[in-house]
Each structure stands twice: as C-alpha cells, then as structure tokens.
Coordinates of N, CA, C and O in Angstrom, one line a residue:
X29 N -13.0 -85.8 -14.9 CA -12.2 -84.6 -14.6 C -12.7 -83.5 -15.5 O -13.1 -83.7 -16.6
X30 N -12.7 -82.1 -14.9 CA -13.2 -81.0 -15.5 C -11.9 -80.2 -16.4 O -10.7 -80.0 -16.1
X31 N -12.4 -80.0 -17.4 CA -11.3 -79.0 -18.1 C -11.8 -77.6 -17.8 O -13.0 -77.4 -17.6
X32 N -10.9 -76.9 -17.7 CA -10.9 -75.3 -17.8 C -10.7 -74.6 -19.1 O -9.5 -74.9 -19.4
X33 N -11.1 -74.0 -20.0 CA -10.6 -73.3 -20.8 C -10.0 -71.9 -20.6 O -10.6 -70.9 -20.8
X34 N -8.8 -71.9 -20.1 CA -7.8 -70.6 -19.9 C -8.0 -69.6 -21.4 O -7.5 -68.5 -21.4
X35 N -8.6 -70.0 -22.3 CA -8.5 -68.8 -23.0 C -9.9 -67.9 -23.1 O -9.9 -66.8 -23.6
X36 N -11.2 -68.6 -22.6 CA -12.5 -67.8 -22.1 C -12.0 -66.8 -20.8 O -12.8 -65.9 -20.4
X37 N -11.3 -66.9 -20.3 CA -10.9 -66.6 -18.5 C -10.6 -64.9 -19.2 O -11.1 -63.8 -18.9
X38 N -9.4 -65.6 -20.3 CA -8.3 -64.4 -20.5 C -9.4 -62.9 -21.3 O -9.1 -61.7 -21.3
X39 N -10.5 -63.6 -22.0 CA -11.7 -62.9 -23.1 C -11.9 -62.1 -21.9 O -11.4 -61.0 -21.8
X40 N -12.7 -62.7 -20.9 CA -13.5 -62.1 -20.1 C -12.5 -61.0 -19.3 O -12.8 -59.8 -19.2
X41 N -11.8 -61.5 -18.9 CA -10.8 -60.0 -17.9 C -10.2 -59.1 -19.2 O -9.6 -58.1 -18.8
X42 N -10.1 -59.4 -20.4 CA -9.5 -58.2 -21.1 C -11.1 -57.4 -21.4 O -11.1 -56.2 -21.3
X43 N -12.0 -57.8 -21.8 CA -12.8 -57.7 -21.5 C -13.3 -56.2 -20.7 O -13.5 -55.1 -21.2
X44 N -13.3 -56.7 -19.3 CA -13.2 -55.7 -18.2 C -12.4 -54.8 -18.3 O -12.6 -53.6 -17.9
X45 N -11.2 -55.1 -18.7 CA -9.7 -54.0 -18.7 C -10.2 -52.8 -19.3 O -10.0 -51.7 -18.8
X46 N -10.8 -53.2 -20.8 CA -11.6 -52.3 -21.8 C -12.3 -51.9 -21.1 O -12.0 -50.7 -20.8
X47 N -13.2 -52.2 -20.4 CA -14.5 -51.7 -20.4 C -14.0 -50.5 -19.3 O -14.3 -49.4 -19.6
X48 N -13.3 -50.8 -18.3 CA -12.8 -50.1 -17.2 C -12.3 -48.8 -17.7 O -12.6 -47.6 -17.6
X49 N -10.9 -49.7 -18.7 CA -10.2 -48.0 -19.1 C -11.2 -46.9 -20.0 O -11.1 -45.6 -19.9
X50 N -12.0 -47.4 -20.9 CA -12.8 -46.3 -21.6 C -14.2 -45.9 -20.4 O -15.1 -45.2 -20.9
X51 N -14.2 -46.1 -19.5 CA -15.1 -45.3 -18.4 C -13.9 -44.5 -17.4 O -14.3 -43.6 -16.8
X52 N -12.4 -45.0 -17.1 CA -11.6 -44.4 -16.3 C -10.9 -43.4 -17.1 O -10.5 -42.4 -16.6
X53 N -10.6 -43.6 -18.3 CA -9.4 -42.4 -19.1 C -10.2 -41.1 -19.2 O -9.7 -40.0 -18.9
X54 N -11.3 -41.4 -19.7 CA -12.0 -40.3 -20.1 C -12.3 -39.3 -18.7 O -11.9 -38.2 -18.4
X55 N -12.9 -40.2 -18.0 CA -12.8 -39.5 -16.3 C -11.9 -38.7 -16.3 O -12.0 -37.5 -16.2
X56 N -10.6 -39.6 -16.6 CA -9.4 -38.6 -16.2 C -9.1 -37.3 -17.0 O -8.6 -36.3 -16.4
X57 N -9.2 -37.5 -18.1 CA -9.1 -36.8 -19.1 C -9.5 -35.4 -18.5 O -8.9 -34.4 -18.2
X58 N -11.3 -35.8 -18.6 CA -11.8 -34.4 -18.3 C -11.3 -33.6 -17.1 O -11.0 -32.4 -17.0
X59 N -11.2 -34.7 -16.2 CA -10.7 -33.9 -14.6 C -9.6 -32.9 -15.1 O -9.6 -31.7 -14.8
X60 N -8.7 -33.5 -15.9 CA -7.2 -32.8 -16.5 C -7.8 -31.4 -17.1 O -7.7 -30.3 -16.8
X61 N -8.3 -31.8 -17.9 CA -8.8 -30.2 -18.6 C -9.7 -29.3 -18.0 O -9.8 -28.2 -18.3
X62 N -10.3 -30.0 -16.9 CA -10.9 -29.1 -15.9 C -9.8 -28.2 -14.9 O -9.9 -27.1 -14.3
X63 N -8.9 -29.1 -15.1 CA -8.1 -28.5 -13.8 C -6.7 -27.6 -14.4 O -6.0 -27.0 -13.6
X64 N -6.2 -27.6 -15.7 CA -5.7 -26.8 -16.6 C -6.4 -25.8 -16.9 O -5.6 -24.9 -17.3
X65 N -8.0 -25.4 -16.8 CA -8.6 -24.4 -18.1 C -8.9 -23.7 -16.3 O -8.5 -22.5 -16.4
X66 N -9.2 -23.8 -15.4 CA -9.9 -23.3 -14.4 C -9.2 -21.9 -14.2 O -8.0 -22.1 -14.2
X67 N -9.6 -20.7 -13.9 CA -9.5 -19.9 -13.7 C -10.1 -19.2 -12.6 O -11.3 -19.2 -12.5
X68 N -9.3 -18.4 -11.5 CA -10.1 -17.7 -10.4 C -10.3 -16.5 -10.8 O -9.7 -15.8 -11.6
X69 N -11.2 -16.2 -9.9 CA -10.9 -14.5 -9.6 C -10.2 -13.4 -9.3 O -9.3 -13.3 -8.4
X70 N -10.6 -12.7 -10.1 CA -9.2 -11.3 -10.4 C -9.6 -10.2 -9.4 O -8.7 -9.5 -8.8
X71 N -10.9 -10.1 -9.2 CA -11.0 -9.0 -8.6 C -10.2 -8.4 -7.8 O -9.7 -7.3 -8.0
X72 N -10.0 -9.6 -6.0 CA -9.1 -8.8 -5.2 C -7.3 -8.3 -5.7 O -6.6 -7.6 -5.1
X73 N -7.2 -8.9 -6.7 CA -5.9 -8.3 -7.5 C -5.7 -7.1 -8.1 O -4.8 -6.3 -7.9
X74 N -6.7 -7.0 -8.9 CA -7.2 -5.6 -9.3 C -7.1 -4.7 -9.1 O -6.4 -3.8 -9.5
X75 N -8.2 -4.9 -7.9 CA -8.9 -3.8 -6.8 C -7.1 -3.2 -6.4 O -6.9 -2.0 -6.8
X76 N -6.2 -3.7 -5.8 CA -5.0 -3.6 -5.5 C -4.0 -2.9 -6.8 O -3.0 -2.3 -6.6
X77 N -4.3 -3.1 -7.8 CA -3.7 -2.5 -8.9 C -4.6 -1.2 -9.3 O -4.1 -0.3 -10.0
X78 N -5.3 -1.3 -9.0 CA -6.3 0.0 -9.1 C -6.3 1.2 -8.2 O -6.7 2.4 -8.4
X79 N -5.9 0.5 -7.2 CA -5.3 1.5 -5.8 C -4.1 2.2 -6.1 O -4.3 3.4 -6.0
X80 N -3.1 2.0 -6.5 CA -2.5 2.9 -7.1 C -2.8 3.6 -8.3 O -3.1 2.9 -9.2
X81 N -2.5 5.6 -8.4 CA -3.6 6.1 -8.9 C -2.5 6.8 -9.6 O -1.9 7.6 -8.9
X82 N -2.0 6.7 -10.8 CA -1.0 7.4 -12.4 C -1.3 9.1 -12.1 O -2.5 9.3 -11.8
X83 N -0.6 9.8 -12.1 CA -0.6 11.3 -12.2 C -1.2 11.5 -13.6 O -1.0 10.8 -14.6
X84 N -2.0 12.9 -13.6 CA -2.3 13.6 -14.5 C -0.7 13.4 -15.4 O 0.5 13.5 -15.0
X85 N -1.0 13.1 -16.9 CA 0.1 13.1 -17.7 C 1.0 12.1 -18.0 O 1.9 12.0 -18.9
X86 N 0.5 11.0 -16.9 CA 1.1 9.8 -17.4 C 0.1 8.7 -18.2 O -0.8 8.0 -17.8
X87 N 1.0 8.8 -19.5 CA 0.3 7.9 -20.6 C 0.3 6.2 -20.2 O 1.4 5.6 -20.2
X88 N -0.8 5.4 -19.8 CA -0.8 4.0 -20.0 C -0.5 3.1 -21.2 O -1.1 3.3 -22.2
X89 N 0.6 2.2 -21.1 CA 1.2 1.5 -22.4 C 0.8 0.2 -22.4 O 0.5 -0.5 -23.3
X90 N 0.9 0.0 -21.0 CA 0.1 -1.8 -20.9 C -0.5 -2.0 -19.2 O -0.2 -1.6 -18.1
X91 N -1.6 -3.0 -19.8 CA -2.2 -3.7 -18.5 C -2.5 -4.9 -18.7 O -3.3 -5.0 -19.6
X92 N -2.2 -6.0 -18.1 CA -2.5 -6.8 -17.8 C -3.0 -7.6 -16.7 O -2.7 -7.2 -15.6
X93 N -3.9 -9.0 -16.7 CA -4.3 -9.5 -15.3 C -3.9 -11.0 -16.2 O -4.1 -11.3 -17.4
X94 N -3.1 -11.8 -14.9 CA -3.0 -13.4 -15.3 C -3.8 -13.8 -14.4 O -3.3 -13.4 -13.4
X95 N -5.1 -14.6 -14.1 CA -5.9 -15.1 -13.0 C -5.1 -16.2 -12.7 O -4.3 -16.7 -13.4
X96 N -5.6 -16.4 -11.1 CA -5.5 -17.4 -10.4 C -5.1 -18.8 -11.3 O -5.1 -18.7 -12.5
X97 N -4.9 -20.0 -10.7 CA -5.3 -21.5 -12.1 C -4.5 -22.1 -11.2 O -3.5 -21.7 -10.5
X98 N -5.2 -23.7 -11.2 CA -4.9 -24.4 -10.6 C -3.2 -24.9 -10.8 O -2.7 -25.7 -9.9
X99 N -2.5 -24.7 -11.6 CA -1.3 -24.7 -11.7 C -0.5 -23.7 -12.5 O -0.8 -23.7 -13.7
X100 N 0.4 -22.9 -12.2 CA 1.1 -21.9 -12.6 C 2.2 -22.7 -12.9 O 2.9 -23.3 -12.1
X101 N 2.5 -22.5 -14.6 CA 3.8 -22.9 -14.7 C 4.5 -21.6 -15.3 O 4.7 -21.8 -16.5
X102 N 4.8 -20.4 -14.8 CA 5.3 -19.5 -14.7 C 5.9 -19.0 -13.3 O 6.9 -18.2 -13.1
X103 N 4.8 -19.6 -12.1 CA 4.8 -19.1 -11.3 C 4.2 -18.2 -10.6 O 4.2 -18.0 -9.3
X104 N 3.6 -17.5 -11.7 CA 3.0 -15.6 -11.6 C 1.5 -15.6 -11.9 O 0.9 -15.0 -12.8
X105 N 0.9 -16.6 -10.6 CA -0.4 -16.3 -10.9 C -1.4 -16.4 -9.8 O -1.7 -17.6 -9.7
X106 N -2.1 -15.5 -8.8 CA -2.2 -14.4 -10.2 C -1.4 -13.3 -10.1 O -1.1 -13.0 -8.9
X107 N -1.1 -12.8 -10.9 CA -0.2 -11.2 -11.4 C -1.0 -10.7 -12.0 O -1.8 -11.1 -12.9
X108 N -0.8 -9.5 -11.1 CA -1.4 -8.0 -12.7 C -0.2 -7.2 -12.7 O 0.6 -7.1 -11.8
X109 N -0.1 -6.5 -13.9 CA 1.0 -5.3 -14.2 C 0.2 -4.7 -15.1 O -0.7 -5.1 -15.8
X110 N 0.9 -3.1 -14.9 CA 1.0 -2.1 -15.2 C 1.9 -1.3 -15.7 O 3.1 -1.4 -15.3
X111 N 1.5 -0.4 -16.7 CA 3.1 0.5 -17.0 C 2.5 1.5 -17.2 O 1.2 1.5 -17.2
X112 N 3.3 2.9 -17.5 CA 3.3 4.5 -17.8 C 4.0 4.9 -18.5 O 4.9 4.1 -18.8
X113 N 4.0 5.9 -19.1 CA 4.8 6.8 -19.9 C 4.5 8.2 -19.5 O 3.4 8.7 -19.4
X114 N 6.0 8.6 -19.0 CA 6.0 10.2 -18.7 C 6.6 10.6 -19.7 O 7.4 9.8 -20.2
X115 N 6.5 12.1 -20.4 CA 6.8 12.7 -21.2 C 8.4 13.9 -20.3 O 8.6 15.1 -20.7
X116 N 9.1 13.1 -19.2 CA 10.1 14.3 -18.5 C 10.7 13.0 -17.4 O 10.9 11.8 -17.4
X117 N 11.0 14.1 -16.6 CA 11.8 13.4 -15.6 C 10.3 13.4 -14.2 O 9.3 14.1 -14.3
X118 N 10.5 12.7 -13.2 CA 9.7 12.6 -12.1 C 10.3 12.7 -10.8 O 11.5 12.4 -10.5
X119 N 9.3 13.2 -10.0 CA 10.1 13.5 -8.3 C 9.9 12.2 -8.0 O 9.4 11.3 -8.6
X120 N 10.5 12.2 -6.6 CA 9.9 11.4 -5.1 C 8.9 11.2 -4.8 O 8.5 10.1 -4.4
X121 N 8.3 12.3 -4.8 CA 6.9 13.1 -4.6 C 5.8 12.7 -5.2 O 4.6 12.6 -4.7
X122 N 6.2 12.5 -6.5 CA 5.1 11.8 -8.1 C 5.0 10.2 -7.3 O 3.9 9.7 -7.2
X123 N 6.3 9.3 -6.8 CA 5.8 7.9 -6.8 C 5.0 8.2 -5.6 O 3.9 7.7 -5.5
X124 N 5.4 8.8 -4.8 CA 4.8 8.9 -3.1 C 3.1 9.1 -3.6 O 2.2 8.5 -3.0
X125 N 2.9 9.9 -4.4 CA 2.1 10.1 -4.5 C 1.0 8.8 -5.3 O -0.1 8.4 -5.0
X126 N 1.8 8.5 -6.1 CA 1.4 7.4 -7.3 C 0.9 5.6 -6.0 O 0.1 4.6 -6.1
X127 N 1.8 5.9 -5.4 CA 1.6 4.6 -4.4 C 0.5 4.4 -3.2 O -0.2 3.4 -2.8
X128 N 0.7 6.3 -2.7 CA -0.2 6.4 -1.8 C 0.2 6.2 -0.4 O 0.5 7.3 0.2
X129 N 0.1 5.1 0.2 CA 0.1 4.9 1.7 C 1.2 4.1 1.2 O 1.4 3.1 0.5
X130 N 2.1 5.0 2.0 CA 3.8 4.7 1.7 C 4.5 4.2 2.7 O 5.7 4.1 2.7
X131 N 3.2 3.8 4.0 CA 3.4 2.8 4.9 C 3.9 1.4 4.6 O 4.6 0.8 5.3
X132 N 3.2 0.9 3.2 CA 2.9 -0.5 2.7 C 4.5 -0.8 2.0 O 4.8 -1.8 1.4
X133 N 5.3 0.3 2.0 CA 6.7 -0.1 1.4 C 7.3 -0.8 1.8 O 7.4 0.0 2.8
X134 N 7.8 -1.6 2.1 CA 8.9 -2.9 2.7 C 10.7 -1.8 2.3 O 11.5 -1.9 1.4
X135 N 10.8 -1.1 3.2 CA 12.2 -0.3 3.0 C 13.6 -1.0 2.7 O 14.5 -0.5 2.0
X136 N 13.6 -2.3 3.5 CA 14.6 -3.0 3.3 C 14.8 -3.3 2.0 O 15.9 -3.4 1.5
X137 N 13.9 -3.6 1.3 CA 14.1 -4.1 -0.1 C 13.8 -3.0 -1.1 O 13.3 -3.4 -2.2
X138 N 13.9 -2.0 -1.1 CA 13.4 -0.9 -1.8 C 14.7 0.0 -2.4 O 15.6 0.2 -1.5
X139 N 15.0 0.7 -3.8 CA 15.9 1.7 -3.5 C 15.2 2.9 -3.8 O 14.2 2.8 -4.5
X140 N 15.6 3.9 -3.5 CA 15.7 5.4 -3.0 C 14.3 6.0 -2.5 O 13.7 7.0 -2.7
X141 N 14.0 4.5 -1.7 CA 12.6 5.1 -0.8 C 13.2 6.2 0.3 O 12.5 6.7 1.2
X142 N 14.7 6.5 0.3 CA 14.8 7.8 1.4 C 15.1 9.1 1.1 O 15.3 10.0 1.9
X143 N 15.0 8.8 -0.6 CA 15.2 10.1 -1.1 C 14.4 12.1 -0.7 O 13.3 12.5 -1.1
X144 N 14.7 12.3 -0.5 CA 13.6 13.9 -0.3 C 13.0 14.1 -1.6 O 13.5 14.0 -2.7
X145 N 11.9 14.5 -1.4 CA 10.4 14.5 -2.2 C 10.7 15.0 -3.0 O 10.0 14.6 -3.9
X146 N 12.0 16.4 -3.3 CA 12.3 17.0 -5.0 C 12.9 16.5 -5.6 O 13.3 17.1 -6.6
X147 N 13.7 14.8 -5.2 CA 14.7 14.0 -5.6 C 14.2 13.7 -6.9 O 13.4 12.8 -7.0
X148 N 14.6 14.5 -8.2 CA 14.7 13.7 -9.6 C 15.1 11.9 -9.3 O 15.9 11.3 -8.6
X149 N 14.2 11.5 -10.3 CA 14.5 10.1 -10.2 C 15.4 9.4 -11.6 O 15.2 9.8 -12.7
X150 N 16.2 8.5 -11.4 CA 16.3 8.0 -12.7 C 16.3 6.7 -13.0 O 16.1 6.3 -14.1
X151 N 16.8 5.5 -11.7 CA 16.1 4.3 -11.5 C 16.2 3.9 -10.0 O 17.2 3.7 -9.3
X152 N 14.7 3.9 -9.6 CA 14.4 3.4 -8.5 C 14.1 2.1 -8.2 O 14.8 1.2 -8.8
X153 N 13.3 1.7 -7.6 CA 12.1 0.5 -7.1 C 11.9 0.4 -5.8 O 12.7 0.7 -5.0
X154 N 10.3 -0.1 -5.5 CA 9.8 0.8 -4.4 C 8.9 -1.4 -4.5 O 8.3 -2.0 -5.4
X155 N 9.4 -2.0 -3.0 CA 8.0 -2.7 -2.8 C 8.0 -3.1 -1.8 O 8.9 -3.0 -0.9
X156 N 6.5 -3.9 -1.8 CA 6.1 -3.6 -0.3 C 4.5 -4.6 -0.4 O 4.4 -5.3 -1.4
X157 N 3.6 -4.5 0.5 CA 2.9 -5.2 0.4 C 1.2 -4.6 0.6 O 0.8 -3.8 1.4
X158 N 0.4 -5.3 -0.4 CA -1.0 -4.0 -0.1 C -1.9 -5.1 -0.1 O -1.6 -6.1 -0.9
X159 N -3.3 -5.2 0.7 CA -4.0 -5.9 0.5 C -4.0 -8.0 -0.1 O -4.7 -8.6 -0.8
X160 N -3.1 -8.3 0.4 CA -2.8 -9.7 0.4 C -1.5 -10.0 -0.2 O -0.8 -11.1 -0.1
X161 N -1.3 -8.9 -1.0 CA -0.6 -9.6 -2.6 C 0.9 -8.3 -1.9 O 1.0 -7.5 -1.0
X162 N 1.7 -8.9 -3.1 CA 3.5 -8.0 -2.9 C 2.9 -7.1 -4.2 O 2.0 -7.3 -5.0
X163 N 3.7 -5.8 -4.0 CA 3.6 -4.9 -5.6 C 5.1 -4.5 -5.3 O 5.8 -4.3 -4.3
X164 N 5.5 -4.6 -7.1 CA 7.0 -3.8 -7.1 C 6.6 -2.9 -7.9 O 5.9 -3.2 -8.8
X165 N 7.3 -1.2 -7.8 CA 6.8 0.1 -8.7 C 8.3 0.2 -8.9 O 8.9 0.3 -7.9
X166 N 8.9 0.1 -9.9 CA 10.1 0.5 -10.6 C 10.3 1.8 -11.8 O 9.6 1.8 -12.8
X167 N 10.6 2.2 -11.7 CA 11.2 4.1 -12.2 C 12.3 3.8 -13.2 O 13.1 3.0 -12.9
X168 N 12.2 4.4 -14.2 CA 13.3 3.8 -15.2 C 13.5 4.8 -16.4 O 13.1 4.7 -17.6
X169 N 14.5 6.3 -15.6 CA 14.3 7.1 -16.4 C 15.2 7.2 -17.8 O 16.4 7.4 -17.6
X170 N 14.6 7.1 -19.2 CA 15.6 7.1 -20.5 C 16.5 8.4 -20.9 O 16.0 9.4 -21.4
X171 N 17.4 8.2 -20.8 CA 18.0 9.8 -21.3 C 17.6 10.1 -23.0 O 17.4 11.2 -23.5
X172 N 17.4 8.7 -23.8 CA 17.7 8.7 -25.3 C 16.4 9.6 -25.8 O 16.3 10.2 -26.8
X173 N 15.4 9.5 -24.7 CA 13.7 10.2 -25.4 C 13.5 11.2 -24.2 O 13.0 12.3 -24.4
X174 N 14.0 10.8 -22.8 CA 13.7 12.0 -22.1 C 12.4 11.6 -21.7 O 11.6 12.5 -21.4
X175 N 12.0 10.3 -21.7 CA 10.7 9.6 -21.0 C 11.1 8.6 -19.7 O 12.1 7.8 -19.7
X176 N 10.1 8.9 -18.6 CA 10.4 8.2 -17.8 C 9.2 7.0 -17.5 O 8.0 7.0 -17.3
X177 N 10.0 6.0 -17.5 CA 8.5 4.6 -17.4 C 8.4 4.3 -16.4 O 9.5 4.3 -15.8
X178 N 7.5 3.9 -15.7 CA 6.5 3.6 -14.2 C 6.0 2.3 -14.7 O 5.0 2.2 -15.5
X179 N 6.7 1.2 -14.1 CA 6.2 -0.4 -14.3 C 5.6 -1.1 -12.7 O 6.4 -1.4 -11.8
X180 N 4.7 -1.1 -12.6 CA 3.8 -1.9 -11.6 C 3.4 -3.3 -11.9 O 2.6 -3.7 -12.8
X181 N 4.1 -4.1 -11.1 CA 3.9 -5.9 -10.9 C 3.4 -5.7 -9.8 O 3.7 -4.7 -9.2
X182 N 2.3 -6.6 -9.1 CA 1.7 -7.1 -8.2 C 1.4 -8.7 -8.6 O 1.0 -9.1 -9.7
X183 N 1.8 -9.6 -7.5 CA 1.8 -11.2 -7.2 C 1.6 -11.0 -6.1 O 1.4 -9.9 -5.5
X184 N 1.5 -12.7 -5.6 CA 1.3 -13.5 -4.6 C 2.1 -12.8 -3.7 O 2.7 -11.8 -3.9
X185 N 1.9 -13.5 -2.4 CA 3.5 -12.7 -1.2 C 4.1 -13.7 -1.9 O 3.6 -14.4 -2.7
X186 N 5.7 -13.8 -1.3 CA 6.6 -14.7 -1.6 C 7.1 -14.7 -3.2 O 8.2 -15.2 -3.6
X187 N 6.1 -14.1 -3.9 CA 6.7 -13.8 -5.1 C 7.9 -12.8 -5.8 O 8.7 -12.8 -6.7
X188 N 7.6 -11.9 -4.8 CA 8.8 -10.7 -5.1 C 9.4 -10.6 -4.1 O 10.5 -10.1 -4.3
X189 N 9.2 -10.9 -3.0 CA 10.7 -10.4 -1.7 C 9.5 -11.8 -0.8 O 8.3 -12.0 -0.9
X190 N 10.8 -12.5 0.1 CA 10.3 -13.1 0.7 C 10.2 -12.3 2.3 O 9.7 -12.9 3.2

C-alpha cells in the first residue's frame, strides 16, 4: 500500500499561492496607481474658458483647470473656473459681451438673461452650453466694497443643468 504525505501536497500549493500573489498584487497595485494618477487633457476645456473674453478693467482673482482622471470623486472633472473683480457695478451689455455668442445660453435655466442691455446688474447667472462642456457665468454684485465679481465654471454636460 502507498502512503501519501498530505503535508508535502499542502508545501507545494501554499507554495504557488505565494508565488501567484507576489506576481498578481503588485500587477494590481500598479494598474491602481495608474489609474488614480492618470490625467487627460485640458486643452478642449480651456480653449472654451478662453473664449470668453473679461472687459478691459476687470481684475483676475483665480483660475483654475481640474483634468480629466479616470475617476472623479468630486464629480467635477474636468472643470475649469474662473473669476473677476470689477471695481463698480456692470450692465447686461458687459456679460453679453463677456460671453459672446449669447446664442449658447440655455434661457430656461438662466436669471436676467431678458434684461435690456443698460440693466445694472446685481445677482445674475447666465448658462448654457459651448463647445462640448456646460459653462455657468454668475454676477454677484457687493454693496459693502462696491465690487462686482464675475465667476465662470465650465464641466462636463449634465454637470450643471441637465
């Protein structure tokens, strides 16, 4: 009669288990940090934040770009934003101008896109959709300094108005 030794069997498959998981964890590992660090391209976001053009006089306070990435846990990617500082109050006329092709507004979701062009502003929001992505331009005039701020978000569609 042959004996078996059950405890060489058990050597040899833990054995493999090792050898398996330190060639498979590491795999995974990297794949993970590949797919956390990866970053796309900003350009066509940009390009779209760049299209709208600040009036003579309006001070820049911030810009930012969040790229693309294979997982957003914010949500907001990619986003670029923008802001302004005016030293007064602003027309109708100043965002019309500042936006451009005031075709791309989405009116339903918008307030005092029907205002008349000498309409002082004091809080608006204007969005709509330009070149792939949503932009929202919000107006946010302070009585306490007598400055009025111009904030530009651009995302994904479905990000700001569905």
């Amino acid at each position: 009669a042959r004996r078996y030794s059950m405890s060489s069997n058990k050597k040899v498959n833990l054995k493999k288990v090792i050898l398996s998981a330190a060639i498979i964890l590491p795999t995974l590992a990297g794949v993970l940090v590949y797919v956390l660090s990866w970053q796309g391209d900003t350009k066509d976001i940009e390009a779209v934040a760049d299209s709208f053009k600040p009036l003579d006089g309006w001070q820049q306070t911030d810009s930012r770009v969040v790229p693309p990435r294979f997982l957003c846990f914010s949500g907001a990617c990619p986003e670029a934003s923008k802001s302004w500082t005016i030293k007064d109050k602003i027309t109708q006329n100043s965002v019309k101008r500042f936006i451009g092709n005031s075709s791309d507004i989405n009116r339903n979701h918008s307030r005092c896109v029907d205002y008349d062009d000498s309409k002082v502003l004091d809080s608006c929001e204007y969005v709509g959709e330009r070149g792939g992505y949503q932009f929202d331009v919000m107006v946010d005039y302070k009585n306490s300094t007598n400055d009025t701020e111009i904030y530009l978000f651009i995302r994904r569609k479905g990000q700001i108005y569905d």
